[in-house]
Structure formats: C-alpha cells, structure tokens
Amino acid sequence: MSDQPAHAPYDALLLLSFGGPEGPDDVVPFLENVTRGRGIPRERLKEVGQHYFLFGGVSPINDQNRELLRALREDFAAQGMDLPVYWGNRNWAPYLTDTLRELVADGRRRVLTLATSAYASYSGCRQYRENLADALAALEAEGLPLPRVDKLRHYFNHPGFIRPMAESTLAALARLPADARAGAHLAFTTHSIPTAAADTSGPAEGHGDGGAYVAEHLDVARLVAEAVREETGVDRPWRLVYQSRSGAPHIPWLEPDICDHLESLHGQGAPGVVMVPVGFVSDHMEVKYDLDTEATAKAAELGLPVARAATVGADPRFAAAVREMVLERAASERGELPERCALGALGPAHDLCPVGCCPARAPRPAAAGADSPYA
C-alpha cells in the first residue's frame, strides 16, 4: 500500500481569480490592468470606475476570496488533507506571477488551479489559462524552476455548487411579499458575452448556437428550478437572462438583459421575480451593482417586487466540492478511474481543455490544456 497522500501528485492548490480594487486610488490602475492593450483613455476609465466609487472604491471580490481561502483551508484540515492553498489574481494584488514565484520558492512543483469561474468560455476559462502561461513565461525568463500547472474541471453542475444555489433561491422567494410569492418568476442571470464568443465556447465539436456557455447555464437553471419545484410544489416560469454587457453596441451580445426582462415580466403581470445569479461564484461588484443596485432600481421603478438569491461564495458545501474534485483529479493523474460527480444532463466536464476549446480572437499560448507549451 502506498503511503503517498490522497492528493498526490499535487503539492499545492492555487485559487485563481479576477482581482479587484481595495480603495479609491486602486480603481483606475485596476481598470488599466483589465483593459491593457485596448487603448481606452484614462478619463473613460474614470467614468467606468463610478460603479466602484459608489462602494468606496472597494470591490467585494478580494474579501470574498479571503473567505473562500479560509473555507478551503478549514475543510482540508478537517478532512486531514495537508494541501496548502495559495491565492493569485489576474488583475490585482496578489498578482498571479508573484504567487507562482512564492509557490516555487516554497518548493511546490505540481499545482492544481481552481478558477473562480464555473463555466466554459474564453473569458471564463481560456483567458485564465493564457494568464497562467504568461506567468510561467515570466518565471522561465527569470530562470526559475517551472511548476507543472493543471486546472480543475468546470464545476457548474457539481452538487456542491447546485445545492447552495437552490437553497439561496428558496430563501429569496421567502423574502418576497406573501402576495407575490406564489406566482413569482425565476430569472437566472449570468454575464453577457458576445454571441460569437458564446458560439465558440467549449470543445470545438460543440460549437454553434450558444456553445457550451449557454448549454451549461441552461442546465444549471433547470436543476435549480427543479429543486425549487420539488421543495415548494410550484412549477415556476423561469428564463436565462444576461447582465453586465460592455463593449461596442454594434457587436451582438447574449440577450435579454435583466432590466429588459424585468420590464417584460411586469408587462405580463408577473407578481414578483427572484433574480438568481447562477453565473457568478461570489457576490462581487457585478452582482452588487448590476443586480442589487441597477436591476433592483428598475424593479422599484416598475413597482415589481424582486429578491436576489445569494451566490455560493464560501459555502462549506462548495469548499467540500473543491476538495472532492482535487482528490478526483489527483486519482486520475495517478491512472485511476475515480467517480466524477455531476448533476443534470451534461455530465462532468473535461479535465483537460482540448485544442480548439474556447478559442481566442488572436492565438496566444495557454497553460493547463492539451495545447499547453508547459505540459
């Protein structure tokens, strides 16, 4: 019997996230990082940053990642899994490249990455992989040892993601006025992306008509709606809708927008709506502003009762799901055939992003995939 730990061959987990400003002076530099290479004037970035300034220039995302780090470390320790958890961001401190330097200095050589994005898409998967490749290239240029970096599969349909979301939807329903509750609609929201990016999301054989991005969100929406129906006995109308659109107006993006959808539901006589942000792992700025501020104001203008379900965040069941997926992936790397837990119609996602998965507009190296230059 081997005495190697159950998480072998991995010796570290990397929590990889987007990052966000932690004070007013951080806002424009952060947005410069996010938009680097696009030539957006600084004055325009100040306008875009108004969402952050409404909240004191602080994005909730970093504190939420600190909570997730705590939950992961507590879960791992309670289960006797001695796997250190590091944290790096794409666009703000702690920066990904700095975190990889720290990992290498600590002697870590096999790193498994948890991205705070549950679905397939360029911006939700491949761009993270490109940032990993950039960071590894920086370490290589410095003559540092390169760790092998893998990425956990998409977890949108793991029970540890679905069940907390279903419970938060039920809790939001309970917050609606009594006379709005019985006939309330469910509006499942996610980040809008260009339709061209949606159509090419996921493996190449599934490209077209929304690709994996739309299919995965629809599967999650069905799962949550079914769980709510089983609990309440009410089969509620629901729809997948979008938020947080940006970019040139002439480029088609996924629709309908949540605010347009609220207007439509009000016109149909819906007594109330629960907004369920299934596309987001935590209550970061796009949830706090686009739903809690903008969409809620639109609903108030219409006289339409709304409530917003909480995201999964640092729920202990999500932390346990991450641990299960770490052990699952470790077993696969050892040549075993572990059980791969998933709900819904799509089954568990791939471990290794194939060639042609979620392609970029301009080809760039990406780590942790079949086309990685750092295999």
Tab-separated table of C-alpha atoms in Angstrom:
chain	number	residue	atom	x	y	z
A	1	MET	CA	0.000	0.000	0.000
A	2	SER	CA	1.334	3.428	-0.973
A	3	ASP	CA	1.931	5.969	1.771
A	4	GLN	CA	1.548	8.909	-0.598
A	5	PRO	CA	-1.231	11.385	0.276
A	6	ALA	CA	-4.596	11.157	-1.473
A	7	HIS	CA	-3.932	14.474	-3.224
A	8	ALA	CA	-0.662	13.245	-4.792
A	9	PRO	CA	0.874	14.111	-7.197
A	10	TYR	CA	-0.300	17.638	-6.373
A	11	ASP	CA	1.523	19.614	-3.714
A	12	ALA	CA	-0.499	22.871	-3.872
A	13	LEU	CA	-3.883	24.290	-4.826
A	14	LEU	CA	-3.948	27.736	-6.464
A	15	LEU	CA	-7.084	29.852	-6.132
A	16	LEU	CA	-7.035	31.971	-9.292
A	17	SER	CA	-9.401	34.922	-9.501
A	18	PHE	CA	-10.046	38.185	-11.315
A	19	GLY	CA	-8.979	40.634	-8.614
A	20	GLY	CA	-10.431	43.998	-7.715
A	21	PRO	CA	-9.545	47.396	-6.224
A	22	GLU	CA	-9.350	47.766	-2.452
A	23	GLY	CA	-9.554	51.554	-2.272
A	24	PRO	CA	-10.344	54.629	-4.395
A	25	ASP	CA	-6.732	55.056	-5.530
A	26	ASP	CA	-6.741	51.485	-6.882
A	27	VAL	CA	-9.737	51.841	-9.194
A	28	VAL	CA	-8.205	53.371	-12.329
A	29	PRO	CA	-4.928	51.371	-12.130
A	30	PHE	CA	-7.016	48.207	-11.730
A	31	LEU	CA	-9.127	49.081	-14.779
A	32	GLU	CA	-5.928	49.825	-16.714
A	33	ASN	CA	-4.815	46.280	-15.931
A	34	VAL	CA	-8.158	44.842	-17.039
A	35	THR	CA	-8.222	46.783	-20.316
A	36	ARG	CA	-4.492	46.757	-21.147
A	37	GLY	CA	-3.877	46.789	-24.901
A	38	ARG	CA	-7.278	48.194	-25.814
A	39	GLY	CA	-6.249	51.870	-25.902
A	40	ILE	CA	-9.027	53.099	-23.599
A	41	PRO	CA	-8.329	56.667	-22.383
A	42	ARG	CA	-7.792	57.214	-18.646
A	43	GLU	CA	-10.737	59.638	-18.496
A	44	ARG	CA	-13.026	56.929	-19.853
A	45	LEU	CA	-11.727	54.522	-17.218
A	46	LYS	CA	-12.637	57.062	-14.527
A	47	GLU	CA	-16.197	57.033	-15.878
A	48	VAL	CA	-16.283	53.243	-15.894
A	49	GLY	CA	-14.942	53.230	-12.338
A	50	GLN	CA	-18.001	55.023	-10.983
A	51	HIS	CA	-19.524	51.654	-10.055
A	52	TYR	CA	-16.576	51.063	-7.730
A	53	PHE	CA	-16.598	54.596	-6.348
A	54	LEU	CA	-20.217	54.072	-5.253
A	55	PHE	CA	-18.832	51.404	-2.915
A	56	GLY	CA	-15.878	53.410	-1.622
A	57	GLY	CA	-13.595	52.237	-4.417
A	58	VAL	CA	-13.581	48.730	-2.980
A	59	SER	CA	-14.609	45.592	-4.849
A	60	PRO	CA	-16.069	42.868	-2.627
A	61	ILE	CA	-14.238	40.159	-4.564
A	62	ASN	CA	-10.956	40.146	-2.640
A	63	ASP	CA	-12.610	39.775	0.764
A	64	GLN	CA	-14.839	37.076	-0.681
A	65	ASN	CA	-11.778	35.226	-1.943
A	66	ARG	CA	-10.229	35.518	1.510
A	67	GLU	CA	-13.374	33.894	2.904
A	68	LEU	CA	-13.155	31.127	0.309
A	69	LEU	CA	-9.493	30.571	1.155
A	70	ARG	CA	-10.448	30.236	4.813
A	71	ALA	CA	-13.260	27.797	3.983
A	72	LEU	CA	-10.988	25.663	1.788
A	73	ARG	CA	-8.219	25.532	4.361
A	74	GLU	CA	-10.654	24.656	7.140
A	75	ASP	CA	-12.279	21.925	5.071
A	76	PHE	CA	-8.934	20.445	4.010
A	77	ALA	CA	-7.656	20.454	7.612
A	78	ALA	CA	-10.861	18.892	8.970
A	79	GLN	CA	-10.510	16.077	6.441
A	80	GLY	CA	-6.816	15.548	7.145
A	81	MET	CA	-5.721	16.796	3.720
A	82	ASP	CA	-2.387	18.570	4.088
A	83	LEU	CA	-2.506	20.535	0.836
A	84	PRO	CA	-1.512	24.220	1.014
A	85	VAL	CA	-3.795	26.725	-0.709
A	86	TYR	CA	-2.344	29.800	-2.417
A	87	TRP	CA	-4.146	32.759	-3.978
A	88	GLY	CA	-3.290	34.780	-7.085
A	89	ASN	CA	-5.252	37.276	-9.206
A	90	ARG	CA	-5.191	38.162	-12.868
A	91	ASN	CA	-5.631	41.932	-12.472
A	92	TRP	CA	-4.736	42.999	-8.920
A	93	ALA	CA	-2.679	42.033	-5.901
A	94	PRO	CA	-1.868	39.337	-5.024
A	95	TYR	CA	-0.795	39.015	-8.666
A	96	LEU	CA	-0.646	35.579	-10.246
A	97	THR	CA	3.024	35.826	-11.253
A	98	ASP	CA	4.035	36.806	-7.710
A	99	THR	CA	2.061	33.878	-6.309
A	100	LEU	CA	3.752	31.426	-8.692
A	101	ARG	CA	7.133	32.783	-7.578
A	102	GLU	CA	6.075	32.140	-3.985
A	103	LEU	CA	4.951	28.613	-4.864
A	104	VAL	CA	8.300	27.861	-6.497
A	105	ALA	CA	10.237	29.325	-3.561
A	106	ASP	CA	8.228	27.037	-1.265
A	107	GLY	CA	9.262	24.033	-3.335
A	108	ARG	CA	5.867	23.380	-4.981
A	109	ARG	CA	6.135	21.632	-8.341
A	110	ARG	CA	2.669	20.207	-9.132
A	111	VAL	CA	-0.051	22.824	-8.837
A	112	LEU	CA	-3.789	22.368	-9.341
A	113	THR	CA	-5.732	25.539	-10.118
A	114	LEU	CA	-9.258	26.478	-9.024
A	115	ALA	CA	-10.552	29.383	-11.129
A	116	THR	CA	-13.428	31.432	-9.724
A	117	SER	CA	-15.403	30.841	-12.906
A	118	ALA	CA	-17.624	27.783	-13.182
A	119	TYR	CA	-18.388	27.703	-16.912
A	120	ALA	CA	-16.713	27.272	-20.283
A	121	SER	CA	-15.968	30.441	-22.268
A	122	TYR	CA	-12.967	32.417	-23.444
A	123	SER	CA	-13.199	34.957	-20.605
A	124	GLY	CA	-14.168	32.332	-18.029
A	125	CYS	CA	-11.576	29.676	-18.858
A	126	ARG	CA	-9.096	30.153	-21.675
A	127	GLN	CA	-8.180	33.696	-20.618
A	128	TYR	CA	-7.279	32.339	-17.186
A	129	ARG	CA	-5.159	29.713	-18.918
A	130	GLU	CA	-3.461	32.408	-21.019
A	131	ASN	CA	-2.643	34.341	-17.856
A	132	LEU	CA	-1.138	31.174	-16.370
A	133	ALA	CA	1.021	30.790	-19.484
A	134	ASP	CA	2.125	34.433	-19.234
A	135	ALA	CA	3.099	33.952	-15.587
A	136	LEU	CA	5.012	30.761	-16.348
A	137	ALA	CA	6.824	32.539	-19.188
A	138	ALA	CA	7.860	35.268	-16.736
A	139	LEU	CA	9.276	32.662	-14.332
A	140	GLU	CA	11.067	30.947	-17.213
A	141	ALA	CA	12.650	34.256	-18.266
A	142	GLU	CA	13.881	34.708	-14.690
A	143	GLY	CA	15.496	31.253	-14.717
A	144	LEU	CA	13.179	29.905	-12.017
A	145	PRO	CA	12.017	26.280	-11.902
A	146	LEU	CA	8.651	25.883	-13.609
A	147	PRO	CA	5.896	24.069	-11.738
A	148	ARG	CA	3.502	21.923	-13.722
A	149	VAL	CA	0.125	23.646	-13.529
A	150	ASP	CA	-3.211	21.908	-14.141
A	151	LYS	CA	-6.738	23.279	-13.828
A	152	LEU	CA	-9.782	21.772	-12.123
A	153	ARG	CA	-12.711	20.921	-14.382
A	154	HIS	CA	-15.705	23.245	-14.664
A	155	TYR	CA	-17.861	22.736	-11.591
A	156	PHE	CA	-21.150	24.371	-12.649
A	157	ASN	CA	-23.091	21.111	-12.221
A	158	HIS	CA	-21.389	19.737	-9.107
A	159	PRO	CA	-23.889	19.187	-6.249
A	160	GLY	CA	-21.743	21.398	-4.027
A	161	PHE	CA	-22.447	24.284	-6.393
A	162	ILE	CA	-26.073	23.496	-7.268
A	163	ARG	CA	-27.491	22.772	-3.812
A	164	PRO	CA	-26.380	26.014	-2.128
A	165	MET	CA	-27.773	27.923	-5.121
A	166	ALA	CA	-31.119	26.131	-4.856
A	167	GLU	CA	-31.325	26.886	-1.139
A	168	SER	CA	-30.493	30.555	-1.662
A	169	THR	CA	-33.243	30.732	-4.300
A	170	LEU	CA	-35.751	29.339	-1.806
A	171	ALA	CA	-34.555	31.866	0.787
A	172	ALA	CA	-35.002	34.709	-1.711
A	173	LEU	CA	-38.529	33.503	-2.529
A	174	ALA	CA	-39.327	33.653	1.183
A	175	ARG	CA	-38.241	37.322	1.249
A	176	LEU	CA	-40.791	38.339	-1.383
A	177	PRO	CA	-44.086	39.772	-0.145
A	178	ALA	CA	-46.577	36.994	0.549
A	179	ASP	CA	-48.888	38.054	-2.272
A	180	ALA	CA	-46.007	37.959	-4.789
A	181	ARG	CA	-44.514	34.654	-3.729
A	182	ALA	CA	-46.826	32.024	-5.191
A	183	GLY	CA	-46.658	33.284	-8.784
A	184	ALA	CA	-43.123	34.627	-8.729
A	185	HIS	CA	-40.891	34.029	-11.750
A	186	LEU	CA	-37.226	32.974	-11.601
A	187	ALA	CA	-34.694	35.000	-13.612
A	188	PHE	CA	-31.383	33.141	-13.816
A	189	THR	CA	-28.663	35.667	-14.573
A	190	THR	CA	-25.130	35.427	-15.898
A	191	HIS	CA	-22.569	37.676	-17.550
A	192	SER	CA	-23.448	38.533	-21.131
A	193	ILE	CA	-20.703	37.835	-23.651
A	194	PRO	CA	-20.525	38.406	-27.427
A	195	THR	CA	-22.625	35.824	-29.250
A	196	ALA	CA	-19.554	34.888	-31.313
A	197	ALA	CA	-17.682	34.037	-28.102
A	198	ALA	CA	-20.637	32.028	-26.816
A	199	ASP	CA	-20.929	30.102	-30.085
A	200	THR	CA	-17.263	29.025	-29.880
A	201	SER	CA	-17.276	28.182	-26.161
A	202	GLY	CA	-16.358	24.672	-25.100
A	203	PRO	CA	-14.825	21.905	-27.247
A	204	ALA	CA	-14.860	22.529	-30.998
A	205	GLU	CA	-17.339	19.727	-31.750
A	206	GLY	CA	-19.986	21.543	-29.698
A	207	HIS	CA	-19.527	24.997	-31.231
A	208	GLY	CA	-22.516	26.882	-32.587
A	209	ASP	CA	-25.783	28.332	-31.247
A	210	GLY	CA	-24.529	29.440	-27.833
A	211	GLY	CA	-21.938	26.702	-27.442
A	212	ALA	CA	-21.126	25.253	-24.055
A	213	TYR	CA	-21.596	28.607	-22.298
A	214	VAL	CA	-25.340	28.769	-22.891
A	215	ALA	CA	-25.884	24.998	-22.623
A	216	GLU	CA	-24.167	24.803	-19.229
A	217	HIS	CA	-26.111	27.755	-17.813
A	218	LEU	CA	-29.404	26.332	-19.068
A	219	ASP	CA	-28.609	23.008	-17.401
A	220	VAL	CA	-27.900	24.742	-14.079
A	221	ALA	CA	-31.076	26.821	-14.354
A	222	ARG	CA	-33.134	23.664	-14.933
A	223	LEU	CA	-31.519	21.944	-11.955
A	224	VAL	CA	-32.200	24.859	-9.613
A	225	ALA	CA	-35.747	25.347	-10.913
A	226	GLU	CA	-36.449	21.636	-10.418
A	227	ALA	CA	-35.087	21.736	-6.868
A	228	VAL	CA	-37.313	24.727	-6.091
A	229	ARG	CA	-40.331	22.950	-7.577
A	230	GLU	CA	-39.652	19.817	-5.512
A	231	GLU	CA	-39.427	21.888	-2.339
A	232	THR	CA	-42.397	24.189	-2.931
A	233	GLY	CA	-44.683	22.120	-5.158
A	234	VAL	CA	-44.871	25.049	-7.593
A	235	ASP	CA	-43.594	24.799	-11.173
A	236	ARG	CA	-42.384	28.364	-11.657
A	237	PRO	CA	-41.754	30.080	-15.003
A	238	TRP	CA	-38.056	30.774	-15.492
A	239	ARG	CA	-35.657	32.152	-18.058
A	240	LEU	CA	-31.905	32.535	-18.506
A	241	VAL	CA	-31.096	36.238	-18.875
A	242	TYR	CA	-27.929	38.308	-19.002
A	243	GLN	CA	-26.250	41.273	-17.340
A	244	SER	CA	-23.071	43.356	-17.316
A	245	ARG	CA	-22.819	43.877	-21.051
A	246	SER	CA	-19.900	46.032	-22.203
A	247	GLY	CA	-18.201	46.774	-25.494
A	248	ALA	CA	-19.251	48.277	-28.816
A	249	PRO	CA	-23.036	48.466	-29.326
A	250	HIS	CA	-22.853	47.133	-32.909
A	251	ILE	CA	-21.445	43.764	-31.750
A	252	PRO	CA	-24.188	41.241	-30.872
A	253	TRP	CA	-24.148	40.059	-27.251
A	254	LEU	CA	-26.309	37.491	-25.479
A	255	GLU	CA	-29.774	38.788	-24.583
A	256	PRO	CA	-32.186	39.593	-22.989
A	257	ASP	CA	-30.689	41.940	-20.431
A	258	ILE	CA	-32.037	41.516	-16.894
A	259	CYS	CA	-33.547	45.029	-16.822
A	260	ASP	CA	-35.325	44.471	-20.148
A	261	HIS	CA	-36.568	41.134	-18.832
A	262	LEU	CA	-37.975	42.758	-15.691
A	263	GLU	CA	-39.894	45.235	-17.872
A	264	SER	CA	-41.249	42.355	-19.948
A	265	LEU	CA	-42.344	40.383	-16.884
A	266	HIS	CA	-44.029	43.454	-15.430
A	267	GLY	CA	-45.903	43.919	-18.691
A	268	GLN	CA	-47.050	40.293	-18.484
A	269	GLY	CA	-48.399	40.815	-14.980
A	270	ALA	CA	-45.835	38.774	-13.063
A	271	PRO	CA	-46.387	39.383	-9.333
A	272	GLY	CA	-42.694	39.110	-8.394
A	273	VAL	CA	-39.276	37.927	-9.524
A	274	VAL	CA	-36.337	36.200	-7.902
A	275	MET	CA	-33.027	37.037	-9.565
A	276	VAL	CA	-30.670	34.054	-9.312
A	277	PRO	CA	-27.045	34.880	-10.276
A	278	VAL	CA	-26.045	31.362	-11.322
A	279	GLY	CA	-23.189	32.682	-13.464
A	280	PHE	CA	-21.209	34.034	-10.503
A	281	VAL	CA	-19.316	32.293	-7.717
A	282	SER	CA	-19.491	35.194	-5.254
A	283	ASP	CA	-21.341	38.468	-4.626
A	284	HIS	CA	-18.722	40.633	-6.323
A	285	MET	CA	-19.194	44.013	-7.991
A	286	GLU	CA	-21.221	42.836	-10.982
A	287	VAL	CA	-23.712	41.254	-8.605
A	288	LYS	CA	-23.730	44.125	-6.095
A	289	TYR	CA	-24.100	46.832	-8.747
A	290	ASP	CA	-25.820	45.282	-11.770
A	291	LEU	CA	-28.380	43.344	-9.731
A	292	ASP	CA	-28.587	44.859	-6.237
A	293	THR	CA	-28.341	48.447	-7.479
A	294	GLU	CA	-29.321	48.800	-11.150
A	295	ALA	CA	-31.826	45.946	-11.633
A	296	THR	CA	-33.356	46.484	-8.199
A	297	ALA	CA	-33.848	50.179	-9.020
A	298	LYS	CA	-35.528	49.219	-12.302
A	299	ALA	CA	-37.869	46.872	-10.440
A	300	ALA	CA	-38.724	49.609	-7.928
A	301	GLU	CA	-39.477	51.985	-10.815
A	302	LEU	CA	-41.848	49.361	-12.231
A	303	GLY	CA	-43.412	48.546	-8.867
A	304	LEU	CA	-42.313	44.931	-9.319
A	305	PRO	CA	-41.290	43.069	-6.140
A	306	VAL	CA	-37.874	41.408	-6.532
A	307	ALA	CA	-35.457	39.500	-4.353
A	308	ARG	CA	-31.931	38.396	-5.192
A	309	ALA	CA	-30.584	34.944	-4.326
A	310	ALA	CA	-27.122	34.728	-2.783
A	311	THR	CA	-24.234	33.233	-4.700
A	312	VAL	CA	-22.376	30.153	-3.471
A	313	GLY	CA	-19.453	32.130	-2.063
A	314	ALA	CA	-17.637	30.307	0.732
A	315	ASP	CA	-20.445	27.839	1.468
A	316	PRO	CA	-18.941	24.782	3.223
A	317	ARG	CA	-20.565	22.510	0.632
A	318	PHE	CA	-18.689	24.312	-2.127
A	319	ALA	CA	-15.416	24.003	-0.226
A	320	ALA	CA	-16.124	20.272	0.176
A	321	ALA	CA	-16.870	20.032	-3.563
A	322	VAL	CA	-13.483	21.570	-4.350
A	323	ARG	CA	-11.795	19.018	-2.111
A	324	GLU	CA	-13.689	16.195	-3.826
A	325	MET	CA	-12.627	17.461	-7.241
A	326	VAL	CA	-8.996	17.798	-6.116
A	327	LEU	CA	-9.000	14.170	-4.973
A	328	GLU	CA	-10.800	13.113	-8.153
A	329	ARG	CA	-8.255	14.838	-10.384
A	330	ALA	CA	-5.341	13.524	-8.335
A	331	ALA	CA	-6.647	9.978	-8.708
A	332	SER	CA	-6.979	10.483	-12.466
A	333	GLU	CA	-3.393	11.722	-12.665
A	334	ARG	CA	-2.311	8.543	-10.893
A	335	GLY	CA	-4.044	6.465	-13.575
A	336	GLU	CA	-7.093	5.547	-11.511
A	337	LEU	CA	-10.760	5.838	-12.530
A	338	PRO	CA	-12.451	7.916	-9.827
A	339	GLU	CA	-16.148	8.690	-9.619
A	340	ARG	CA	-16.816	12.097	-11.196
A	341	CYS	CA	-19.746	13.747	-9.500
A	342	ALA	CA	-22.151	15.859	-11.593
A	343	LEU	CA	-25.876	16.567	-11.788
A	344	GLY	CA	-28.006	17.344	-14.828
A	345	ALA	CA	-27.869	16.267	-18.443
A	346	LEU	CA	-24.332	17.284	-19.430
A	347	GLY	CA	-22.232	15.126	-17.141
A	348	PRO	CA	-18.824	16.058	-15.697
A	349	ALA	CA	-16.697	18.440	-17.740
A	350	HIS	CA	-13.333	17.510	-19.226
A	351	ASP	CA	-10.187	17.611	-17.104
A	352	LEU	CA	-8.008	18.856	-19.944
A	353	CYS	CA	-9.229	21.620	-22.246
A	354	PRO	CA	-8.872	20.241	-25.798
A	355	VAL	CA	-7.330	22.015	-28.755
A	356	GLY	CA	-9.866	24.477	-30.208
A	357	CYS	CA	-11.730	24.897	-26.912
A	358	CYS	CA	-12.937	28.489	-26.333
A	359	PRO	CA	-10.510	29.993	-28.883
A	360	ALA	CA	-9.108	33.485	-28.570
A	361	ARG	CA	-9.578	36.123	-31.267
A	362	ALA	CA	-5.793	36.160	-31.686
A	363	PRO	CA	-3.959	32.941	-30.810
A	364	ARG	CA	-1.950	33.098	-27.585
A	365	PRO	CA	-0.239	30.388	-25.528
A	366	ALA	CA	-2.420	28.909	-22.796
A	367	ALA	CA	-1.318	26.638	-19.959
A	368	ALA	CA	-3.222	23.718	-18.413
A	369	GLY	CA	-4.712	22.413	-21.655
A	370	ALA	CA	-3.986	19.980	-24.469
A	371	ASP	CA	-2.268	22.801	-26.366
A	372	SER	CA	-0.129	23.971	-23.439
A	373	PRO	CA	3.539	24.744	-24.130
A	374	TYR	CA	4.144	23.897	-20.451
A	375	ALA	CA	2.932	20.291	-20.318
